[in-house]
Tab-separated table of C-alpha atoms in Angstrom:
chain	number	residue	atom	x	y	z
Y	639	UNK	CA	-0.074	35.830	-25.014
Y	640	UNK	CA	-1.416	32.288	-24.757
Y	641	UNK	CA	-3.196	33.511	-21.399
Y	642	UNK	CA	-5.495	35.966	-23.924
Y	643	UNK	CA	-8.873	34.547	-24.173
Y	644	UNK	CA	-11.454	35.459	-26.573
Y	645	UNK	CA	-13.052	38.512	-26.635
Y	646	UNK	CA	-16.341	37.841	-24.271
Y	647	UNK	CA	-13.690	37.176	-21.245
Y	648	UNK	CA	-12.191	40.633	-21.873
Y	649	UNK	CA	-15.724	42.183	-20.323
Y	650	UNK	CA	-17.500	41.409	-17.548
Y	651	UNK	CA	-20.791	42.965	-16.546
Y	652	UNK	CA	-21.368	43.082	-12.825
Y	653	UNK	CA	-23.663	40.056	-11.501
Y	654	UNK	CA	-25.111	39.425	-8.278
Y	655	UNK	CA	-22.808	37.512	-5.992
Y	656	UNK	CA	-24.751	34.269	-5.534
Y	657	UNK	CA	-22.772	31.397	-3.818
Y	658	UNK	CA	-24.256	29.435	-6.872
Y	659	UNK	CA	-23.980	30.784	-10.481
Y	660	UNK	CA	-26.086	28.568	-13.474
Y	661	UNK	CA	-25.466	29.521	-16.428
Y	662	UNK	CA	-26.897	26.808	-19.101
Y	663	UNK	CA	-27.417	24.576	-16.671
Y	664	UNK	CA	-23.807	24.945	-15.526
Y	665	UNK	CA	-23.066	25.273	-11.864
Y	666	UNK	CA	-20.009	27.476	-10.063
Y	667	UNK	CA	-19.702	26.753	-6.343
Y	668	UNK	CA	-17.969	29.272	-4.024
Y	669	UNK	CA	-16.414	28.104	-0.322
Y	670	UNK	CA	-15.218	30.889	1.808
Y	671	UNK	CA	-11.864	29.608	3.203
Y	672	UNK	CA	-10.452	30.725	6.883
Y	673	UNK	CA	-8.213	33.651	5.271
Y	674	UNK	CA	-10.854	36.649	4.130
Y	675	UNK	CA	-8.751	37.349	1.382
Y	676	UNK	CA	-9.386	33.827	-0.700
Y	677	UNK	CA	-11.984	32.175	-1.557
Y	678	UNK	CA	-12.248	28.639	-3.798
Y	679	UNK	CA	-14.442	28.226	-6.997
Y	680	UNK	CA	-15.754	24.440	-7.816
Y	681	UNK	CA	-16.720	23.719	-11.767
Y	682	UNK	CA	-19.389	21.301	-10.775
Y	683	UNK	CA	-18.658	18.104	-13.005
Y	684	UNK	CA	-15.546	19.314	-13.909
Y	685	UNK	CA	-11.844	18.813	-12.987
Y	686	UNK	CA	-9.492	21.674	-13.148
Y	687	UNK	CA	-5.759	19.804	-12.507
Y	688	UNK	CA	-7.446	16.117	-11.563
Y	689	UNK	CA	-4.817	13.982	-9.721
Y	690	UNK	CA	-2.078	14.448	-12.602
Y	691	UNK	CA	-0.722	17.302	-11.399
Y	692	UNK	CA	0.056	19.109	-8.153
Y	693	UNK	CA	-1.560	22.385	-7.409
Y	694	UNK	CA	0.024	25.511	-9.804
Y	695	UNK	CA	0.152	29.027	-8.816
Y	696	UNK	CA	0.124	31.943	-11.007
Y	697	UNK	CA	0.313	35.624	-9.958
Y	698	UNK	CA	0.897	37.464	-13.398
Y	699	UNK	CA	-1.616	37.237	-15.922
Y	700	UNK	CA	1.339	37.657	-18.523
Y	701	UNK	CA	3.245	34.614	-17.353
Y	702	UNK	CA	-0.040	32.015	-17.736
Y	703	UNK	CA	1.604	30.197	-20.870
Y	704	UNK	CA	0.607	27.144	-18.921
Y	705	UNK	CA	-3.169	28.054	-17.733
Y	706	UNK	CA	-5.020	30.004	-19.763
Y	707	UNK	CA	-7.669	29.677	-17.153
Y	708	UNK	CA	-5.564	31.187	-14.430
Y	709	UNK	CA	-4.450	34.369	-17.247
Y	710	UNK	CA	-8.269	34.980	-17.600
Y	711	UNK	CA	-8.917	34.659	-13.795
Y	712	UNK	CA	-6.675	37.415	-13.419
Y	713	UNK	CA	-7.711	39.840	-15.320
Y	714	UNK	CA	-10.500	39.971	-13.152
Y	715	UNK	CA	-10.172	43.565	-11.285
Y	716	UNK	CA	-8.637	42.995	-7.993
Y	717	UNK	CA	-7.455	39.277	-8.679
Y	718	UNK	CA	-4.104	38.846	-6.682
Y	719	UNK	CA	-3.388	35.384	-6.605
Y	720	UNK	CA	-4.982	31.930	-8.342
Y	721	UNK	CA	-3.911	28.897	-6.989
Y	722	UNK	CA	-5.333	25.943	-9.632
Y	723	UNK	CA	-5.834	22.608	-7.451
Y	724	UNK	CA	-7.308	19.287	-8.317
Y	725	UNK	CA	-11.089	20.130	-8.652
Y	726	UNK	CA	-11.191	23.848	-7.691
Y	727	UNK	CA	-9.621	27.195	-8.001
Y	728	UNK	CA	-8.316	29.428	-5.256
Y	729	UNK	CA	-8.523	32.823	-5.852
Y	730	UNK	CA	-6.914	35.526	-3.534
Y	731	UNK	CA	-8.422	39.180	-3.548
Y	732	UNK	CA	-5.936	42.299	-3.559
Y	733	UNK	CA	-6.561	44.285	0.281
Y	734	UNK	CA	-8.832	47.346	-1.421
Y	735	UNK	CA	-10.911	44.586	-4.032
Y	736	UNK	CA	-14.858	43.827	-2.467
Y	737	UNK	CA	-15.502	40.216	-3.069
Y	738	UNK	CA	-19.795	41.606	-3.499
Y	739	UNK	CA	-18.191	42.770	-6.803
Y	740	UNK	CA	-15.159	40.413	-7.418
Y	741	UNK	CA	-16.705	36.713	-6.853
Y	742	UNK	CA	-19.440	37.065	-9.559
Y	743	UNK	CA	-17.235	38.075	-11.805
Y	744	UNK	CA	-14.496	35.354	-11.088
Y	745	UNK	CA	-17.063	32.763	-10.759
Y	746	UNK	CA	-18.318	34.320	-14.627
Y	747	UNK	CA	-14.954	33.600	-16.138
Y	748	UNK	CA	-14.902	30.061	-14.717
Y	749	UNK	CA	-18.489	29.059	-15.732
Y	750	UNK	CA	-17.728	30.413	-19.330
Y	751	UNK	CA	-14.459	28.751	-19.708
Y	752	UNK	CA	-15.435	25.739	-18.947
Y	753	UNK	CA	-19.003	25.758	-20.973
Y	754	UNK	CA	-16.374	26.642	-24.182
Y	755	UNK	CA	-15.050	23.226	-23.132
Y	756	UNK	CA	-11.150	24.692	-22.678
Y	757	UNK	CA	-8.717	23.136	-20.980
Y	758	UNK	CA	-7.462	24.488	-17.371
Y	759	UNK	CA	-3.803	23.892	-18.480
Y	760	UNK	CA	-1.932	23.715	-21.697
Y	761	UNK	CA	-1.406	19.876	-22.823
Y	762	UNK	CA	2.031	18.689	-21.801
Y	763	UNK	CA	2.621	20.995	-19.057
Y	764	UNK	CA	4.616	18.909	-16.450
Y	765	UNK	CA	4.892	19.351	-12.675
Y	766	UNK	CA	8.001	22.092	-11.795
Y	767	UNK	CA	10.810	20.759	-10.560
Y	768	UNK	CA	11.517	20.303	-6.262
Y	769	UNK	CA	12.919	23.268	-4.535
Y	770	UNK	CA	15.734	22.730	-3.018
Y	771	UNK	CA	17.781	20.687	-4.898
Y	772	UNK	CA	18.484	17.973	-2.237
Y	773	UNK	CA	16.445	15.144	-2.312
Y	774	UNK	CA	19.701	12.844	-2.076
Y	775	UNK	CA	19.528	13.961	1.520
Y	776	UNK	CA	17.744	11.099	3.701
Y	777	UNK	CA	16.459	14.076	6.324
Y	778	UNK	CA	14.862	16.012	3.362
Y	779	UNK	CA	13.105	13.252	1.963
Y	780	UNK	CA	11.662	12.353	4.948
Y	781	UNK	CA	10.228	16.152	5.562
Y	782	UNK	CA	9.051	15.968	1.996
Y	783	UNK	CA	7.081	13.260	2.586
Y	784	UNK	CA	5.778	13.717	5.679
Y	785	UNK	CA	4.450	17.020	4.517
Y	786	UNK	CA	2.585	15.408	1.230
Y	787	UNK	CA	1.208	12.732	3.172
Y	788	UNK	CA	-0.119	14.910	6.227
Y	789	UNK	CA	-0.085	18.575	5.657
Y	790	UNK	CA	-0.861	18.780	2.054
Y	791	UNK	CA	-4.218	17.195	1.852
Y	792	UNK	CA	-5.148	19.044	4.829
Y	793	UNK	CA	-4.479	22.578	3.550
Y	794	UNK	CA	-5.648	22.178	-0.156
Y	795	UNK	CA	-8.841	21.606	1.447
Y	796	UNK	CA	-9.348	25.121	2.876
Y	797	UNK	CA	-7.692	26.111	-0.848
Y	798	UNK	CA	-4.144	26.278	0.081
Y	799	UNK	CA	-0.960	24.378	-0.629
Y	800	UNK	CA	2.166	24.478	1.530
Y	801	UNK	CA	5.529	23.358	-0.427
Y	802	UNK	CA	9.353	22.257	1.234
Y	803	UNK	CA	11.522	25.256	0.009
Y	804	UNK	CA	14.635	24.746	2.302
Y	805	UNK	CA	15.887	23.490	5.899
Y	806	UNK	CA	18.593	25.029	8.015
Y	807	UNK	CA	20.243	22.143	9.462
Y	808	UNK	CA	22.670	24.378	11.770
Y	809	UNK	CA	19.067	26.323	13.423
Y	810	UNK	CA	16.672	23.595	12.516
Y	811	UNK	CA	14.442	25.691	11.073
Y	812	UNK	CA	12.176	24.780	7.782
Y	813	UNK	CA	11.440	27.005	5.285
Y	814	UNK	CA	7.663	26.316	3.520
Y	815	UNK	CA	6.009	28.107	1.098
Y	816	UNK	CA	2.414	29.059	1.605
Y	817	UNK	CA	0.181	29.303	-1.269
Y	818	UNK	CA	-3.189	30.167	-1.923
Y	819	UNK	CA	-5.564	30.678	1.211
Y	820	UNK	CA	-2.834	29.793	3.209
Y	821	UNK	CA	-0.531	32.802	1.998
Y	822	UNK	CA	-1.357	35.792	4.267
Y	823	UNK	CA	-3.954	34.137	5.977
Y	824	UNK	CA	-4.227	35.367	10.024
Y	825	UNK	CA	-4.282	31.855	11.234
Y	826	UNK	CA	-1.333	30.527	9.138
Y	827	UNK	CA	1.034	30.759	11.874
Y	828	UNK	CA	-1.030	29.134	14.331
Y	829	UNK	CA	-0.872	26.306	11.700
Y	830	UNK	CA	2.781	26.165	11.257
Y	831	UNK	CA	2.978	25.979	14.890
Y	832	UNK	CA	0.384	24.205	15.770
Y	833	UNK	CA	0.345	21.478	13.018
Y	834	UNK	CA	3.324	21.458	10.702
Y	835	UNK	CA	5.677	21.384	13.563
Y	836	UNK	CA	4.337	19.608	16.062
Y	837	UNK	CA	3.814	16.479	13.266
Y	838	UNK	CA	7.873	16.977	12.307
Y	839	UNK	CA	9.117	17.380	15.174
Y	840	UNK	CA	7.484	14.128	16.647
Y	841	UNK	CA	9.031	12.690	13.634
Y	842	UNK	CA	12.277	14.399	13.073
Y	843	UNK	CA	13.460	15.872	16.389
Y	844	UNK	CA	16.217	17.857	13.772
Y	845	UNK	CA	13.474	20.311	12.970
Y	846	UNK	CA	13.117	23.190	15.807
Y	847	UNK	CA	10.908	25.620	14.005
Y	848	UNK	CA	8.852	26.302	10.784
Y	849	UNK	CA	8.818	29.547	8.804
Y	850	UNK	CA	6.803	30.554	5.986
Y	851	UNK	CA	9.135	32.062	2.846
Y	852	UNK	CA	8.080	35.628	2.021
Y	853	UNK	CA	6.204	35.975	-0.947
């Protein structure tokens, strides 16, 4: 699988979970985020997507054709979810994984990856196309952008990403899709309510509610 990585990434001895990792001079930074379950990893001095691309999440380490970062990130014991973003990596612990154990061992794999000088993504890789399949609809662009304007930059700072999957025009309701940090997180609701539709609905008095899609 083009997600295989050499054989050093296959083994990882246990480290001690330092916030900081140097390896070679190399630095990994680690930010808590506000759901327990993620946590984001910075390259210092490196990009991981840049501004070229929008974030990409991967949940199977045999589907990472397009980031062999992310297929080596989850190979990682108790690696659930990695969310790749413009300059750091979310990654999202299963319930029973211990981050003591987990987040020197993720933030390993990063600092080696990047010291081999690879490439977060595999060249040519393209943004995936919109969900819904109605952006000739004046309403839908306008949620769209309201969300990538406002919402977006907000979320992928705490290492999440929330995404227009569909609106119900008959209940008003919005469907979004919550990635990364923001996927399970205990507070994600409170944003949804609090943030994502208060902003629309000032807007666009169409939209009544905002759900999150299941995962």
């Amino acid at each position: 699988f083009w997600c295989l990585l050499p054989r050093q990434f296959a083994m990882l001895a246990p480290v001690k979970p330092w916030a900081r990792l140097y390896t070679r001079g190399f630095a990994v930074m680690v930010k808590k985020t506000p759901n327990p379950a993620s946590r984001m990893y910075f390259p210092q001095g490196h990009a991981v997507l840049g501004d070229t691309l929008p974030p990409m999440k991967f949940v199977d380490k045999f589907e990472c054709e397009d980031s062999k970062l992310a297929g080596a990130i989850l190979k990682v014991r108790g690696v659930q979810e990695v969310l790749l973003g413009a300059s750091h990596v979310t990654v999202t612990k299963s319930e029973r994984a211990d981050w003591d154990m987990l987040s020197a061992n993720v933030q390993t794999v990063v600092d080696q990856f990047f010291t081999a000088g690879l490439s977060p993504v595999e060249e040519g890789v393209t943004p995936p196309p919109p969900e819904g399949g109605d952006d000739d609809d004046p309403l839908i662009l306008q949620i769209k952008d309201l969300l990538k304007e406002y919402i977006q930059p907000l979320v992928q700072e705490d290492g999440g990403d929330i995404l227009y999957h569909s609106f119900d025009a008959e209940s008003g309701v919005l469907w979004v899709d919550m990635r990364g940090s923001c996927d399970g997180c205990p507070s994600s609701t409170g944003t949804l309510k609090d943030a994502v539709l208060r902003l629309l609905a000032h807007h666009l008095p169409e939209v009544q509610d905002v759900k999150a899609i299941s995962a």
